[in-house]
Amino acid sequence: MNKILRREQLNESVVRIEVEAPRIAAKAKAGQFVILRAEERGERIPLTIAGAGGGAIQLIFQVVGGATMSLAQLGEGDRICDLVGPLGMPTPIEGLKRVAVVGGGVGCAIALPVARALCEQGAEVVSIVGFRSRDLIILEREFKEVSAKFYLMTDDGSAGERGNVCVPLARLLAAGEQFDAVITIGPLVMMKFVAETTRPYGVHTVASMNPIMIDGTGMCGCCRVTVGGEMKFACVDGPDFDAHLIDFDETIARAKTYAAFEKEARERHCNLYKIKGEHRA
Amino acid sequence: MTESRHTMSAQDPSERIKNFREVMCGYDEETAVSEAKRCLRCKARPCMEGCPVGVEIPAFLGLIAERKFEEAYEVIHRTNALPAVCGRVCPQERQCEGKCVRGKLGAPVAIGALERFAADYHMAHSAVPAVKTAAGRRVAVVGSGPAGLSCAGELARRGYSVTVFEALHLAGGVLVYGIPEFRLPKPIVLREIAELEAQGVEFVTDTVVGKTVTVEELFGDGYEAVFLGTGAGLPKFMQIPGENARGVFSANEYLTRINLMKAYEEDAETPVFRAKHVIVVGGGNVAMDAARCARRLGAEVTVVYRRTEEELPARKEEVLHAKEEGIAFRFLLGPKEVLTENNEVRGLLCTEMQLGEPDASGRRRPIPTGNTVSLEADCIIPALGTSPNPLLARTTAGLVFGPHGEIAADETGKTDLEGVYAGGDAVTGSATVILAMGAGRAAARAIDGYLKNK
């Protein structure tokens, strides 16, 4: 179990791995996540399941801190120390017929399985994906395969249309396009603005939250999110919530709790791997 | 008549607030023998009534007095799956020692310290036994905390083949994620688990029953009965403004980072918030653990409790140790608002309380006076207990739950679902290690009865 079967670098900092995990693969639904520890002393981190089948799950992650750096160091044939799931509630897609899926950056890795599940149930999917620049684009082909319409945005205009994901979304809504739901997954600030874009139209909007977690089973309360004035735990009640009810500003502030520590861990790991690399060479 | 109760040596407070090593040093052989001789061997054995797992206390004390230390351990282990743990964390003053006749005219026999002595002696003088594979009828135990371990031990003793499923990456439940190293060193928990493996108990980690596998699927996999010892679930918060600010952590989160993830170690991969002044809200063992951990991480610590010192539910020794370590206590204060600036904690606004009539728990109810006090802090840790985890409720059809989400079970642990038993905090809400162990053991006996008649 937990063996990495395939590893692929999607862009300079985003990696896709396929991990042998028959128990999780048999149960996983779009929107659910796993918690893993790459190595014995590693941190527990949540990663959304990007795909499942044939006794394996796919994980797509961006290298941002110590834990994802250790994970990125593992190659094909290596084993992930601990892997538990599938956790959280699946994204509520039942009965949806026409949906806009709005993904940003590495969040697209999580948006894709939702778009695919919608496509498989016969829904018409309009995908809007955004990246900082051309080099960072991931999963473009896969999105096109499951989407009736596909909009690609980059901040610098180096590919697709220049601007953020709210631009085409606002245009479609203003033109009177009807959606049963808008599902958004990406950076918190992006999801906040997607929610503001759809709010005047009263379109049901769902955001997938990815807060700090430890156990992933509701025990620590570290992933709490205020939704409609109520405290919700993303790990057991979510990770998807009504985007019009989420207190994004509070969540954005909470996400910075360990920012200083993460920066330090990143530097420590960079140095460590540099030393390891030198030894190897 | 032999002398007064023997005290146990401890790490000096000024030293121990700089490390996470065990505070209490244990008895040496001579002290243990001498303390055991203080037992009056009374016929009525009131101490045993006070023990939720029915340890034969006078018998093991007698064996220690005769220097038969290993035999003393055997006696304890017959009814208690985790002697080294209980000797350290049981609230003896409310159980065995609280009933000891000697206590009426002086200090009771130090039963907890002697239990610990026997268990430590055993660990020091015997090798870790080899893992055994059991071949009996199969029973699944969900959760590897005190309830699950106790249930598994008793079932294994009765010849069953037991598999324990644990959601986290390490077995032990609250013994590894909750109770700190300085009160219960983790090698001891590992060793107790190794003893269970030697009895044929199998441990499967990284498995969330209700998610990875359902209770129904466990029966499909050939388990003939299931014990649910899933423990306390979701932490309770204060329900006051500001409590989602940066710097407010549930005691569960704070302790899990420190104990399970070893965030206190220099090169730890898991972060923990390094605060200057921590306020812990609550008065139980978990509150004391959080306060003492924060102290060891270099913070000034204040415990805020809405009743008085007399009503503190924590073990006496923990309160004493906390005070020795320089932790301040502010009684008759209830949290009203977390004071924040830019979403960061700056303090806690509290309402002054006075005690009114006794409530349902028999303790005098705190009543707000209307006066407020504001305390400075950059970190606030509510330690207010937990409510049961909803995961099983959502995926186990037929299982009945109480009004607060607790699993409904009778005193033997039997639930409304055939072959499914439950015990510990999942049934009672936040309680103690030993009560959970008592419930686990009772359920094991009930499961034995059920399977014999099936």
mmCIF file of C-alpha atoms in Angstrom, chain B residues 38-299:
data_model
loop_
_atom_site.group_PDB
_atom_site.id
_atom_site.type_symbol
_atom_site.label_atom_id
_atom_site.label_comp_id
_atom_site.label_asym_id
_atom_site.label_seq_id
_atom_site.Cartn_x
_atom_site.Cartn_y
_atom_site.Cartn_z
ATOM 1 C CA ARG B 38 1.142 0.493 55.056
ATOM 2 C CA CYS B 39 -1.895 -1.390 53.675
ATOM 3 C CA LEU B 40 -4.084 -2.491 56.588
ATOM 4 C CA ARG B 41 -5.413 -5.542 54.653
ATOM 5 C CA CYS B 42 -8.971 -4.705 55.691
ATOM 6 C CA LYS B 43 -11.549 -7.385 54.920
ATOM 7 C CA ALA B 44 -14.054 -5.113 53.207
ATOM 8 C CA ARG B 45 -11.479 -3.959 50.606
ATOM 9 C CA PRO B 46 -13.162 -0.582 49.969
ATOM 10 C CA CYS B 47 -10.311 0.415 47.639
ATOM 11 C CA MET B 48 -11.491 -2.139 45.079
ATOM 12 C CA GLU B 49 -14.970 -0.646 44.989
ATOM 13 C CA GLY B 50 -13.331 2.566 43.922
ATOM 14 C CA CYS B 51 -11.609 0.965 40.933
ATOM 15 C CA PRO B 52 -13.546 1.042 37.639
ATOM 16 C CA VAL B 53 -11.675 -2.040 36.362
ATOM 17 C CA GLY B 54 -11.676 -3.910 39.680
ATOM 18 C CA VAL B 55 -7.929 -4.315 40.230
ATOM 19 C CA GLU B 56 -7.301 -6.673 43.194
ATOM 20 C CA ILE B 57 -5.540 -3.957 45.116
ATOM 21 C CA PRO B 58 -4.815 -5.604 48.508
ATOM 22 C CA ALA B 59 -3.470 -8.690 46.696
ATOM 23 C CA PHE B 60 -0.960 -6.749 44.625
ATOM 24 C CA LEU B 61 0.043 -4.531 47.553
ATOM 25 C CA GLY B 62 0.694 -7.700 49.594
ATOM 26 C CA LEU B 63 2.916 -9.104 46.843
ATOM 27 C CA ILE B 64 4.926 -5.885 46.661
ATOM 28 C CA ALA B 65 5.358 -5.995 50.427
ATOM 29 C CA GLU B 66 6.765 -9.532 49.957
ATOM 30 C CA ARG B 67 9.049 -8.223 47.202
ATOM 31 C CA LYS B 68 7.223 -10.354 44.626
ATOM 32 C CA PHE B 69 7.140 -7.502 42.132
ATOM 33 C CA GLU B 70 6.542 -9.454 38.928
ATOM 34 C CA GLU B 71 3.696 -11.373 40.573
ATOM 35 C CA ALA B 72 2.205 -8.064 41.713
ATOM 36 C CA TYR B 73 2.244 -6.897 38.093
ATOM 37 C CA GLU B 74 0.530 -10.124 36.982
ATOM 38 C CA VAL B 75 -2.290 -9.503 39.453
ATOM 39 C CA ILE B 76 -2.854 -5.965 38.183
ATOM 40 C CA HIS B 77 -2.605 -7.001 34.541
ATOM 41 C CA ARG B 78 -5.342 -9.617 35.011
ATOM 42 C CA THR B 79 -7.972 -6.871 35.113
ATOM 43 C CA ASN B 80 -6.121 -3.815 33.859
ATOM 44 C CA ALA B 81 -4.709 -3.798 30.323
ATOM 45 C CA LEU B 82 -2.619 -0.662 30.959
ATOM 46 C CA PRO B 83 -1.085 -0.673 34.471
ATOM 47 C CA ALA B 84 1.802 1.694 33.695
ATOM 48 C CA VAL B 85 -0.662 4.192 32.250
ATOM 49 C CA CYS B 86 -3.232 4.023 35.057
ATOM 50 C CA GLY B 87 -0.594 4.279 37.774
ATOM 51 C CA ARG B 88 0.264 7.644 36.242
ATOM 52 C CA VAL B 89 -2.988 9.202 35.088
ATOM 53 C CA CYS B 90 -5.882 7.840 37.196
ATOM 54 C CA PRO B 91 -7.558 10.280 39.601
ATOM 55 C CA GLN B 92 -6.716 7.976 42.514
ATOM 56 C CA GLU B 93 -7.891 10.502 45.098
ATOM 57 C CA ARG B 94 -11.448 10.022 43.841
ATOM 58 C CA GLN B 95 -11.148 6.259 43.314
ATOM 59 C CA CYS B 96 -9.083 3.634 45.146
ATOM 60 C CA GLU B 97 -7.175 6.019 47.408
ATOM 61 C CA GLY B 98 -10.330 8.004 48.100
ATOM 62 C CA LYS B 99 -11.852 4.861 49.670
ATOM 63 C CA CYS B 100 -8.715 3.723 51.542
ATOM 64 C CA VAL B 101 -9.396 3.368 55.266
ATOM 65 C CA ARG B 102 -5.984 4.823 56.050
ATOM 66 C CA GLY B 103 -7.164 8.073 54.516
ATOM 67 C CA LYS B 104 -9.622 8.570 57.370
ATOM 68 C CA LEU B 105 -6.794 9.027 59.886
ATOM 69 C CA GLY B 106 -4.007 10.416 57.730
ATOM 70 C CA ALA B 107 -2.884 9.751 54.192
ATOM 71 C CA PRO B 108 -4.186 6.786 52.146
ATOM 72 C CA VAL B 109 -1.814 4.129 50.822
ATOM 73 C CA ALA B 110 -0.186 5.425 47.609
ATOM 74 C CA ILE B 111 -1.948 2.820 45.444
ATOM 75 C CA GLY B 112 -1.368 4.688 42.183
ATOM 76 C CA ALA B 113 2.352 5.074 42.825
ATOM 77 C CA LEU B 114 2.611 1.373 43.680
ATOM 78 C CA GLU B 115 0.702 0.329 40.582
ATOM 79 C CA ARG B 116 3.143 2.397 38.567
ATOM 80 C CA PHE B 117 6.053 0.815 40.433
ATOM 81 C CA ALA B 118 4.917 -2.734 39.635
ATOM 82 C CA ALA B 119 4.328 -1.883 35.972
ATOM 83 C CA ASP B 120 7.669 -0.094 35.601
ATOM 84 C CA TYR B 121 9.415 -3.012 37.317
ATOM 85 C CA HIS B 122 7.859 -5.400 34.830
ATOM 86 C CA MET B 123 8.892 -3.264 31.857
ATOM 87 C CA ALA B 124 12.442 -2.900 33.136
ATOM 88 C CA HIS B 125 12.875 -6.606 33.924
ATOM 89 C CA SER B 126 11.284 -8.335 30.963
ATOM 90 C CA ALA B 127 11.914 -8.153 27.251
ATOM 91 C CA VAL B 128 9.262 -6.791 24.911
ATOM 92 C CA PRO B 129 7.332 -9.977 24.166
ATOM 93 C CA ALA B 130 7.101 -11.247 20.592
ATOM 94 C CA VAL B 131 4.047 -10.460 18.459
ATOM 95 C CA LYS B 132 1.587 -13.344 18.429
ATOM 96 C CA THR B 133 -1.042 -14.177 15.821
ATOM 97 C CA ALA B 134 -4.408 -15.065 17.297
ATOM 98 C CA ALA B 135 -6.676 -17.685 15.770
ATOM 99 C CA GLY B 136 -9.968 -17.190 17.597
ATOM 100 C CA ARG B 137 -13.259 -15.714 16.416
ATOM 101 C CA ARG B 138 -12.747 -12.226 15.074
ATOM 102 C CA VAL B 139 -13.783 -9.023 16.798
ATOM 103 C CA ALA B 140 -13.112 -5.498 15.499
ATOM 104 C CA VAL B 141 -12.300 -2.698 17.923
ATOM 105 C CA VAL B 142 -12.692 0.824 16.567
ATOM 106 C CA GLY B 143 -10.360 3.313 18.211
ATOM 107 C CA SER B 144 -7.111 2.555 20.023
ATOM 108 C CA GLY B 145 -7.588 4.813 23.035
ATOM 109 C CA PRO B 146 -8.128 3.600 26.604
ATOM 110 C CA ALA B 147 -11.580 2.085 25.908
ATOM 111 C CA GLY B 148 -10.431 0.228 22.804
ATOM 112 C CA LEU B 149 -7.169 -1.028 24.306
ATOM 113 C CA SER B 150 -8.899 -2.249 27.440
ATOM 114 C CA CYS B 151 -11.601 -4.001 25.400
ATOM 115 C CA ALA B 152 -9.007 -5.547 23.077
ATOM 116 C CA GLY B 153 -6.923 -6.811 26.010
ATOM 117 C CA GLU B 154 -9.872 -8.447 27.713
ATOM 118 C CA LEU B 155 -11.104 -10.045 24.456
ATOM 119 C CA ALA B 156 -7.613 -11.358 23.678
ATOM 120 C CA ARG B 157 -7.415 -12.869 27.167
ATOM 121 C CA ARG B 158 -10.681 -14.649 26.394
ATOM 122 C CA GLY B 159 -9.244 -16.148 23.210
ATOM 123 C CA TYR B 160 -10.616 -13.835 20.518
ATOM 124 C CA SER B 161 -8.715 -12.649 17.511
ATOM 125 C CA VAL B 162 -8.901 -8.861 17.799
ATOM 126 C CA THR B 163 -8.140 -6.162 15.233
ATOM 127 C CA VAL B 164 -7.936 -2.567 16.474
ATOM 128 C CA PHE B 165 -8.563 0.151 13.872
ATOM 129 C CA GLU B 166 -7.059 3.597 14.459
ATOM 130 C CA ALA B 167 -7.691 6.776 12.447
ATOM 131 C CA LEU B 168 -4.342 8.413 13.239
ATOM 132 C CA HIS B 169 -0.925 7.132 12.208
ATOM 133 C CA LEU B 170 -0.109 5.963 15.723
ATOM 134 C CA ALA B 171 -2.093 3.762 18.135
ATOM 135 C CA GLY B 172 -2.946 4.969 21.641
ATOM 136 C CA GLY B 173 -5.656 7.581 21.133
ATOM 137 C CA VAL B 174 -5.663 10.242 23.829
ATOM 138 C CA LEU B 175 -2.660 8.549 25.454
ATOM 139 C CA VAL B 176 -0.516 9.670 22.509
ATOM 140 C CA TYR B 177 -2.222 12.785 21.145
ATOM 141 C CA GLY B 178 -3.587 14.239 24.377
ATOM 142 C CA ILE B 179 -1.633 13.411 27.512
ATOM 143 C CA PRO B 180 1.812 15.034 27.415
ATOM 144 C CA GLU B 181 5.136 13.253 27.571
ATOM 145 C CA PHE B 182 5.969 14.775 30.978
ATOM 146 C CA ARG B 183 2.951 13.071 32.524
ATOM 147 C CA LEU B 184 2.932 9.870 30.465
ATOM 148 C CA PRO B 185 6.127 9.113 28.505
ATOM 149 C CA LYS B 186 5.251 7.751 25.057
ATOM 150 C CA PRO B 187 7.636 4.734 25.235
ATOM 151 C CA ILE B 188 5.357 3.475 28.008
ATOM 152 C CA VAL B 189 2.307 3.642 25.761
ATOM 153 C CA LEU B 190 4.235 1.890 22.980
ATOM 154 C CA ARG B 191 5.244 -0.826 25.405
ATOM 155 C CA GLU B 192 1.671 -1.339 26.651
ATOM 156 C CA ILE B 193 0.586 -1.690 23.021
ATOM 157 C CA ALA B 194 3.422 -4.172 22.402
ATOM 158 C CA GLU B 195 2.117 -6.218 25.349
ATOM 159 C CA LEU B 196 -1.279 -6.355 23.627
ATOM 160 C CA GLU B 197 0.342 -7.387 20.340
ATOM 161 C CA ALA B 198 2.013 -10.194 22.259
ATOM 162 C CA GLN B 199 -1.465 -11.339 23.266
ATOM 163 C CA GLY B 200 -2.383 -11.520 19.585
ATOM 164 C CA VAL B 201 -4.073 -8.128 19.133
ATOM 165 C CA GLU B 202 -3.523 -6.680 15.648
ATOM 166 C CA PHE B 203 -3.340 -2.889 15.106
ATOM 167 C CA VAL B 204 -4.336 -1.240 11.823
ATOM 168 C CA THR B 205 -3.580 2.499 11.713
ATOM 169 C CA ASP B 206 -4.597 5.158 9.146
ATOM 170 C CA THR B 207 -8.125 3.761 8.981
ATOM 171 C CA VAL B 208 -11.186 5.881 9.691
ATOM 172 C CA VAL B 209 -14.134 3.606 10.381
ATOM 173 C CA GLY B 210 -17.115 5.372 8.871
ATOM 174 C CA LYS B 211 -14.975 6.597 5.971
ATOM 175 C CA THR B 212 -12.274 4.121 4.880
ATOM 176 C CA VAL B 213 -14.465 1.214 5.917
ATOM 177 C CA THR B 214 -17.976 1.135 7.404
ATOM 178 C CA VAL B 215 -19.197 -0.871 10.389
ATOM 179 C CA GLU B 216 -21.369 -2.909 8.037
ATOM 180 C CA GLU B 217 -18.333 -3.756 5.898
ATOM 181 C CA LEU B 218 -16.457 -4.934 8.992
ATOM 182 C CA PHE B 219 -19.142 -7.582 9.519
ATOM 183 C CA GLY B 220 -18.842 -8.438 5.828
ATOM 184 C CA ASP B 221 -15.090 -8.907 6.339
ATOM 185 C CA GLY B 222 -15.752 -11.633 8.886
ATOM 186 C CA TYR B 223 -15.742 -9.769 12.181
ATOM 187 C CA GLU B 224 -18.506 -11.196 14.371
ATOM 188 C CA ALA B 225 -18.764 -8.268 16.756
ATOM 189 C CA VAL B 226 -17.626 -4.632 16.748
ATOM 190 C CA PHE B 227 -16.676 -2.418 19.680
ATOM 191 C CA LEU B 228 -16.855 1.338 19.096
ATOM 192 C CA GLY B 229 -14.414 3.237 21.283
ATOM 193 C CA THR B 230 -14.115 6.255 19.029
ATOM 194 C CA GLY B 231 -13.602 8.644 21.908
ATOM 195 C CA ALA B 232 -14.450 12.233 22.306
ATOM 196 C CA GLY B 233 -14.960 13.977 19.041
ATOM 197 C CA LEU B 234 -15.293 17.600 18.158
ATOM 198 C CA PRO B 235 -13.806 20.154 20.558
ATOM 199 C CA LYS B 236 -16.255 22.583 22.141
ATOM 200 C CA PHE B 237 -15.496 26.248 21.701
ATOM 201 C CA MET B 238 -16.499 29.199 23.892
ATOM 202 C CA GLN B 239 -19.208 30.542 21.549
ATOM 203 C CA ILE B 240 -18.031 34.116 22.055
ATOM 204 C CA PRO B 241 -16.962 36.836 19.617
ATOM 205 C CA GLY B 242 -13.389 36.675 18.376
ATOM 206 C CA GLU B 243 -12.710 33.009 18.931
ATOM 207 C CA ASN B 244 -11.697 32.355 15.341
ATOM 208 C CA ALA B 245 -8.928 34.924 15.559
ATOM 209 C CA ARG B 246 -5.353 33.840 14.984
ATOM 210 C CA GLY B 247 -4.052 32.619 18.327
ATOM 211 C CA VAL B 248 -7.143 30.716 19.514
ATOM 212 C CA PHE B 249 -6.560 26.965 19.479
ATOM 213 C CA SER B 250 -8.680 24.166 20.917
ATOM 214 C CA ALA B 251 -6.788 22.237 23.583
ATOM 215 C CA ASN B 252 -7.107 19.206 21.290
ATOM 216 C CA GLU B 253 -5.289 21.002 18.486
ATOM 217 C CA TYR B 254 -2.617 22.485 20.726
ATOM 218 C CA LEU B 255 -1.934 19.170 22.478
ATOM 219 C CA THR B 256 -2.031 17.115 19.265
ATOM 220 C CA ARG B 257 0.594 19.343 17.678
ATOM 221 C CA ILE B 258 2.794 18.993 20.745
ATOM 222 C CA ASN B 259 2.256 15.367 21.760
ATOM 223 C CA LEU B 260 1.451 13.438 18.601
ATOM 224 C CA MET B 261 3.446 15.590 16.197
ATOM 225 C CA LYS B 262 6.271 16.431 18.639
ATOM 226 C CA ALA B 263 6.118 20.124 17.724
ATOM 227 C CA TYR B 264 8.102 20.981 20.861
ATOM 228 C CA GLU B 265 11.223 19.358 19.434
ATOM 229 C CA GLU B 266 13.799 21.650 17.888
ATOM 230 C CA ASP B 267 13.657 20.231 14.355
ATOM 231 C CA ALA B 268 9.948 19.331 14.291
ATOM 232 C CA GLU B 269 8.166 19.516 10.933
ATOM 233 C CA THR B 270 4.838 20.444 12.542
ATOM 234 C CA PRO B 271 4.483 24.014 13.786
ATOM 235 C CA VAL B 272 3.071 25.130 17.127
ATOM 236 C CA PHE B 273 2.204 28.714 18.023
ATOM 237 C CA ARG B 274 4.921 30.186 20.253
ATOM 238 C CA ALA B 275 3.050 32.611 22.479
ATOM 239 C CA LYS B 276 4.191 35.052 25.152
ATOM 240 C CA HIS B 277 1.110 34.899 27.324
ATOM 241 C CA VAL B 278 -1.335 32.030 27.105
ATOM 242 C CA ILE B 279 -4.772 31.883 28.711
ATOM 243 C CA VAL B 280 -6.232 28.404 29.121
ATOM 244 C CA VAL B 281 -9.998 28.357 29.670
ATOM 245 C CA GLY B 282 -11.249 25.396 31.711
ATOM 246 C CA GLY B 283 -10.343 23.428 34.814
ATOM 247 C CA GLY B 284 -10.021 19.770 33.815
ATOM 248 C CA ASN B 285 -7.015 17.562 33.182
ATOM 249 C CA VAL B 286 -6.879 18.672 29.560
ATOM 250 C CA ALA B 287 -6.721 22.316 30.672
ATOM 251 C CA MET B 288 -3.836 21.506 33.034
ATOM 252 C CA ASP B 289 -2.019 19.598 30.277
ATOM 253 C CA ALA B 290 -2.384 22.498 27.830
ATOM 254 C CA ALA B 291 -1.275 25.035 30.452
ATOM 255 C CA ARG B 292 1.790 23.030 31.432
ATOM 256 C CA CYS B 293 2.776 22.446 27.790
ATOM 257 C CA ALA B 294 2.490 26.183 27.089
ATOM 258 C CA ARG B 295 4.675 26.869 30.125
ATOM 259 C CA ARG B 296 7.319 24.502 28.795
ATOM 260 C CA LEU B 297 7.251 26.314 25.463
ATOM 261 C CA GLY B 298 8.240 29.452 27.360
ATOM 262 C CA ALA B 299 4.932 31.268 27.882
#
